[in-house]
Amino acid sequence: MPLLAIVYFSISGTTEKLAHAVARGADSMADVALCRITGDHILSGRFKNESLLETIDGASAVAFGSPTYMGGPAAQFKAFADASSDRWSKQAWANKIAAGFTTGACAGGDQLHTLSYFSILAAQHGMLWCGLDLPGGEDPSGRNRLGSQLGLATHLIDGSLPQSDLSTAEYLGQRLAKLASRNG
Ligand SMILES: Cc1cc2nc3c(=O)[nH]c(=O)nc-3n(C[C@H](O)[C@H](O)[C@H](O)COP(=O)(O)O)c2cc1C
């Protein structure tokens, strides 16, 4: 089975819930590695976790996840991305499937910018971007409720994620696993 690496940062657990939902969606179609970026991976401002990067080396598909902080990915995620530059120079991650997910406190909290960043990171690595093929506002079960086709954008309602966002995350995991199998 192909390996799906889910690389994410989360402080208060919302992005982590999305990461677990992406993993559930891929279950039975892909092996899944949940790779949580934590503050202690970052020393003197630099991301230092070679084994996390090696996990991505062995993956066929990668999901990038971060809360939206100040209109973009969290600094901890960016530290990880910067540490991937050695791989970039060799295009070591070229042709892997990539997707992204994010969350925020507001419905229009500039989550699109975080997803745009993830897609540019994927393009820098020569990866193949996987968006959401769920028409916003048209899905009968209410998935992709914020109408974000580039990737999964979510926000908290009364302090928690609605089920439709978790279902969208599961769908994204399923789509990634299917594409990874086809690509492999
Ligand atoms: C420093 C900081 C900046 C934030 N900036 C944004 C933002 O630009 N847009 C937004 O919608 N939410 C913003 N938030 C809210 C977080 O995205 C939100 O609390 C999210 O659920 C945190 O994810 P986590 O539970 O995975 O840590 C910000 C939170 C923090 C702490």
CSV table of C-alpha atoms and ligand atoms in Angstrom, one decimal:
chain,number,residue,atom,x,y,z
A,1,MET,CA,0.0,0.0,0.0
A,2,PRO,CA,1.2,3.6,-0.6
A,3,LEU,CA,2.3,5.7,2.4
A,4,LEU,CA,0.4,8.9,3.2
A,5,ALA,CA,2.4,11.2,5.4
A,6,ILE,CA,0.3,13.8,7.3
A,7,VAL,CA,2.6,16.6,8.4
A,8,TYR,CA,1.0,19.1,10.7
A,9,PHE,CA,1.4,21.6,13.5
A,10,SER,CA,-1.3,22.1,16.2
A,11,ILE,CA,-1.3,23.7,19.6
A,12,SER,CA,-4.8,23.4,20.9
A,13,GLY,CA,-5.8,20.3,19.0
A,14,THR,CA,-8.1,21.5,16.2
A,15,THR,CA,-5.7,20.9,13.3
A,16,GLU,CA,-4.8,17.6,15.0
A,17,LYS,CA,-8.5,16.5,14.8
A,18,LEU,CA,-8.4,17.3,11.1
A,19,ALA,CA,-5.2,15.3,10.7
A,20,HIS,CA,-6.8,12.3,12.4
A,21,ALA,CA,-9.8,12.7,10.1
A,22,VAL,CA,-7.6,12.7,7.0
A,23,ALA,CA,-6.0,9.6,8.3
A,24,ARG,CA,-9.3,7.8,8.9
A,25,GLY,CA,-10.3,8.7,5.3
A,26,ALA,CA,-7.2,7.0,3.9
A,27,ASP,CA,-7.5,4.0,6.1
A,28,SER,CA,-7.5,0.6,4.3
A,29,MET,CA,-6.2,2.3,1.1
A,30,ALA,CA,-2.9,3.6,2.4
A,31,ASP,CA,-0.5,3.2,5.3
A,32,VAL,CA,-0.6,6.5,7.2
A,33,ALA,CA,2.2,8.3,9.1
A,34,LEU,CA,1.0,11.1,11.4
A,35,CYS,CA,3.9,13.5,11.7
A,36,ARG,CA,3.1,16.2,14.3
A,37,ILE,CA,5.6,19.2,14.2
A,38,THR,CA,6.3,20.3,17.8
A,39,GLY,CA,8.2,23.2,19.2
A,40,ASP,CA,11.0,21.0,20.5
A,41,HIS,CA,11.8,20.1,16.8
A,42,ILE,CA,12.9,23.7,16.4
A,43,LEU,CA,16.4,24.6,17.8
A,44,SER,CA,17.7,28.2,17.5
A,45,GLY,CA,14.9,28.8,15.0
A,46,ARG,CA,15.7,25.9,12.7
A,47,PHE,CA,13.6,22.7,12.3
A,48,LYS,CA,15.7,19.7,13.3
A,49,ASN,CA,13.9,16.4,12.9
A,50,GLU,CA,15.6,14.4,10.1
A,51,SER,CA,13.4,11.3,10.8
A,52,LEU,CA,10.2,13.3,10.0
A,53,LEU,CA,11.8,14.4,6.7
A,54,GLU,CA,12.8,10.8,6.0
A,55,THR,CA,9.3,9.7,6.5
A,56,ILE,CA,8.2,12.1,3.8
A,57,ASP,CA,11.0,10.7,1.6
A,58,GLY,CA,9.3,7.3,1.7
A,59,ALA,CA,5.7,8.6,1.2
A,60,SER,CA,3.7,8.6,-2.0
A,61,ALA,CA,1.4,11.4,-0.8
A,62,VAL,CA,1.7,14.2,1.7
A,63,ALA,CA,-1.0,16.3,3.5
A,64,PHE,CA,0.3,19.6,4.9
A,65,GLY,CA,-1.7,21.0,7.9
A,66,SER,CA,-1.4,24.1,10.0
A,67,PRO,CA,-3.7,26.5,11.8
A,68,THR,CA,-3.9,29.8,10.1
A,69,TYR,CA,-1.9,32.2,12.2
A,70,MET,CA,-1.8,35.9,11.2
A,71,GLY,CA,-3.1,35.1,7.7
A,72,GLY,CA,-0.6,32.2,6.9
A,73,PRO,CA,0.8,29.0,8.2
A,74,ALA,CA,2.2,28.9,11.8
A,75,ALA,CA,5.9,29.7,12.1
A,76,GLN,CA,6.5,26.2,13.3
A,77,PHE,CA,5.2,24.8,10.0
A,78,LYS,CA,7.3,27.3,8.1
A,79,ALA,CA,10.4,26.1,10.0
A,80,PHE,CA,9.6,22.6,8.8
A,81,ALA,CA,9.1,23.9,5.2
A,82,ASP,CA,12.4,25.8,5.3
A,83,ALA,CA,14.2,22.6,6.5
A,84,SER,CA,13.0,20.8,3.3
A,85,SER,CA,15.2,23.0,1.1
A,86,ASP,CA,17.9,20.3,0.8
A,87,ARG,CA,15.2,18.0,-0.7
A,88,TRP,CA,14.1,20.9,-2.9
A,89,SER,CA,17.5,21.2,-4.5
A,90,LYS,CA,17.4,17.6,-5.5
A,91,GLN,CA,13.7,17.6,-6.3
A,92,ALA,CA,13.6,14.6,-4.0
A,93,TRP,CA,9.8,14.9,-3.4
A,94,ALA,CA,8.9,15.4,-7.1
A,95,ASN,CA,5.7,13.7,-8.3
A,96,LYS,CA,4.4,12.9,-4.8
A,97,ILE,CA,0.8,13.9,-4.4
A,98,ALA,CA,0.2,16.8,-2.0
A,99,ALA,CA,-2.8,18.5,-0.4
A,100,GLY,CA,-3.4,20.9,2.5
A,101,PHE,CA,-5.8,21.6,5.3
A,102,THR,CA,-6.1,24.5,7.8
A,103,THR,CA,-8.4,26.0,10.4
A,104,GLY,CA,-9.0,29.4,11.9
A,105,ALA,CA,-11.1,31.2,14.4
A,106,CYS,CA,-13.1,33.1,11.7
A,107,ALA,CA,-14.9,31.8,8.6
A,108,GLY,CA,-13.1,34.3,6.5
A,109,GLY,CA,-9.9,34.3,8.5
A,110,ASP,CA,-7.5,34.3,5.5
A,111,GLN,CA,-7.3,30.5,5.5
A,112,LEU,CA,-6.9,30.7,1.7
A,113,HIS,CA,-3.5,32.2,2.1
A,114,THR,CA,-2.3,29.3,4.2
A,115,LEU,CA,-3.6,26.8,1.5
A,116,SER,CA,-2.0,28.9,-1.2
A,117,TYR,CA,1.3,28.7,0.7
A,118,PHE,CA,1.0,24.9,0.9
A,119,SER,CA,0.3,24.6,-2.8
A,120,ILE,CA,3.4,26.8,-3.6
A,121,LEU,CA,5.5,24.7,-1.3
A,122,ALA,CA,4.3,21.6,-3.2
A,123,ALA,CA,5.1,23.3,-6.5
A,124,GLN,CA,8.6,24.2,-5.3
A,125,HIS,CA,9.1,20.5,-4.7
A,126,GLY,CA,7.6,19.4,-8.0
A,127,MET,CA,4.8,17.7,-6.2
A,128,LEU,CA,1.3,17.2,-7.8
A,129,TRP,CA,-1.4,19.2,-6.1
A,130,CYS,CA,-4.6,17.6,-5.1
A,131,GLY,CA,-7.5,20.0,-4.4
A,132,LEU,CA,-11.0,19.2,-3.3
A,133,ASP,CA,-13.4,18.0,-6.0
A,134,LEU,CA,-16.4,18.8,-3.8
A,135,PRO,CA,-18.4,21.8,-5.1
A,136,GLY,CA,-18.8,24.2,-2.3
A,137,GLY,CA,-22.4,24.8,-1.3
A,138,GLU,CA,-23.6,22.0,-3.7
A,139,ASP,CA,-22.5,18.8,-1.9
A,140,PRO,CA,-25.6,17.0,-0.6
A,141,SER,CA,-24.0,16.2,2.7
A,142,GLY,CA,-22.6,19.7,3.3
A,143,ARG,CA,-18.9,18.9,2.9
A,144,ASN,CA,-16.6,21.7,1.8
A,145,ARG,CA,-19.0,24.1,3.5
A,146,LEU,CA,-16.7,27.1,3.0
A,147,GLY,CA,-16.3,26.5,-0.7
A,148,SER,CA,-12.6,26.1,-0.7
A,149,GLN,CA,-11.5,24.1,-3.8
A,150,LEU,CA,-7.7,24.5,-3.2
A,151,GLY,CA,-7.8,22.5,0.0
A,152,LEU,CA,-9.7,22.0,3.2
A,153,ALA,CA,-10.5,25.3,5.0
A,154,THR,CA,-12.4,25.1,8.3
A,155,HIS,CA,-13.2,27.3,11.2
A,156,LEU,CA,-14.5,26.8,14.7
A,157,ILE,CA,-18.2,27.3,15.5
A,158,ASP,CA,-18.8,27.8,19.2
A,159,GLY,CA,-15.4,26.5,20.0
A,160,SER,CA,-15.5,23.2,18.0
A,161,LEU,CA,-15.3,21.9,14.4
A,162,PRO,CA,-18.6,21.0,12.8
A,163,GLN,CA,-19.0,17.4,11.6
A,164,SER,CA,-19.1,18.5,8.0
A,165,ASP,CA,-15.5,19.7,8.3
A,166,LEU,CA,-14.4,16.4,9.7
A,167,SER,CA,-16.3,14.6,6.9
A,168,THR,CA,-14.5,16.8,4.4
A,169,ALA,CA,-11.1,15.9,6.0
A,170,GLU,CA,-12.0,12.2,5.7
A,171,TYR,CA,-12.9,12.7,2.1
A,172,LEU,CA,-9.6,14.5,1.4
A,173,GLY,CA,-7.7,11.5,3.0
A,174,GLN,CA,-9.6,9.1,0.8
A,175,ARG,CA,-8.9,11.1,-2.3
A,176,LEU,CA,-5.2,11.4,-1.5
A,177,ALA,CA,-5.0,7.6,-0.9
A,178,LYS,CA,-6.7,6.8,-4.2
A,179,LEU,CA,-4.5,9.2,-6.2
A,180,ALA,CA,-1.4,7.8,-4.4
A,181,SER,CA,-2.4,4.3,-5.4
A,182,ARG,CA,-2.9,5.4,-9.0
A,183,ASN,CA,0.4,7.3,-9.0
A,184,GLY,CA,2.4,4.5,-7.5
B,1,LIG,C1,-1.0,33.7,16.9
B,1,LIG,C2,-2.4,33.4,16.4
B,1,LIG,C3,-2.8,33.9,15.2
B,1,LIG,C4,-4.0,33.5,14.7
B,1,LIG,N1,-4.4,34.1,13.4
B,1,LIG,C5,-5.5,33.7,12.9
B,1,LIG,C6,-5.9,34.2,11.6
B,1,LIG,O1,-5.2,34.9,10.9
B,1,LIG,N2,-7.1,33.8,11.1
B,1,LIG,C7,-8.0,33.0,11.8
B,1,LIG,O2,-9.1,32.7,11.3
B,1,LIG,N3,-7.6,32.5,13.1
B,1,LIG,C8,-6.4,32.8,13.6
B,1,LIG,N4,-6.1,32.3,14.8
B,1,LIG,C9,-6.9,31.3,15.4
B,1,LIG,C10,-6.4,29.8,15.2
B,1,LIG,O3,-6.2,29.6,13.8
B,1,LIG,C11,-7.4,28.8,15.8
B,1,LIG,O4,-7.4,29.0,17.2
B,1,LIG,C12,-7.0,27.4,15.5
B,1,LIG,O5,-8.1,26.6,15.9
B,1,LIG,C13,-5.8,26.9,16.3
B,1,LIG,O6,-5.5,25.6,15.8
B,1,LIG,P1,-5.0,24.4,16.7
B,1,LIG,O7,-6.1,24.1,17.7
B,1,LIG,O8,-4.7,23.3,15.8
B,1,LIG,O9,-3.8,24.9,17.5
B,1,LIG,C14,-4.9,32.6,15.4
B,1,LIG,C15,-4.4,32.1,16.6
B,1,LIG,C16,-3.2,32.5,17.1
B,1,LIG,C17,-2.7,31.9,18.4
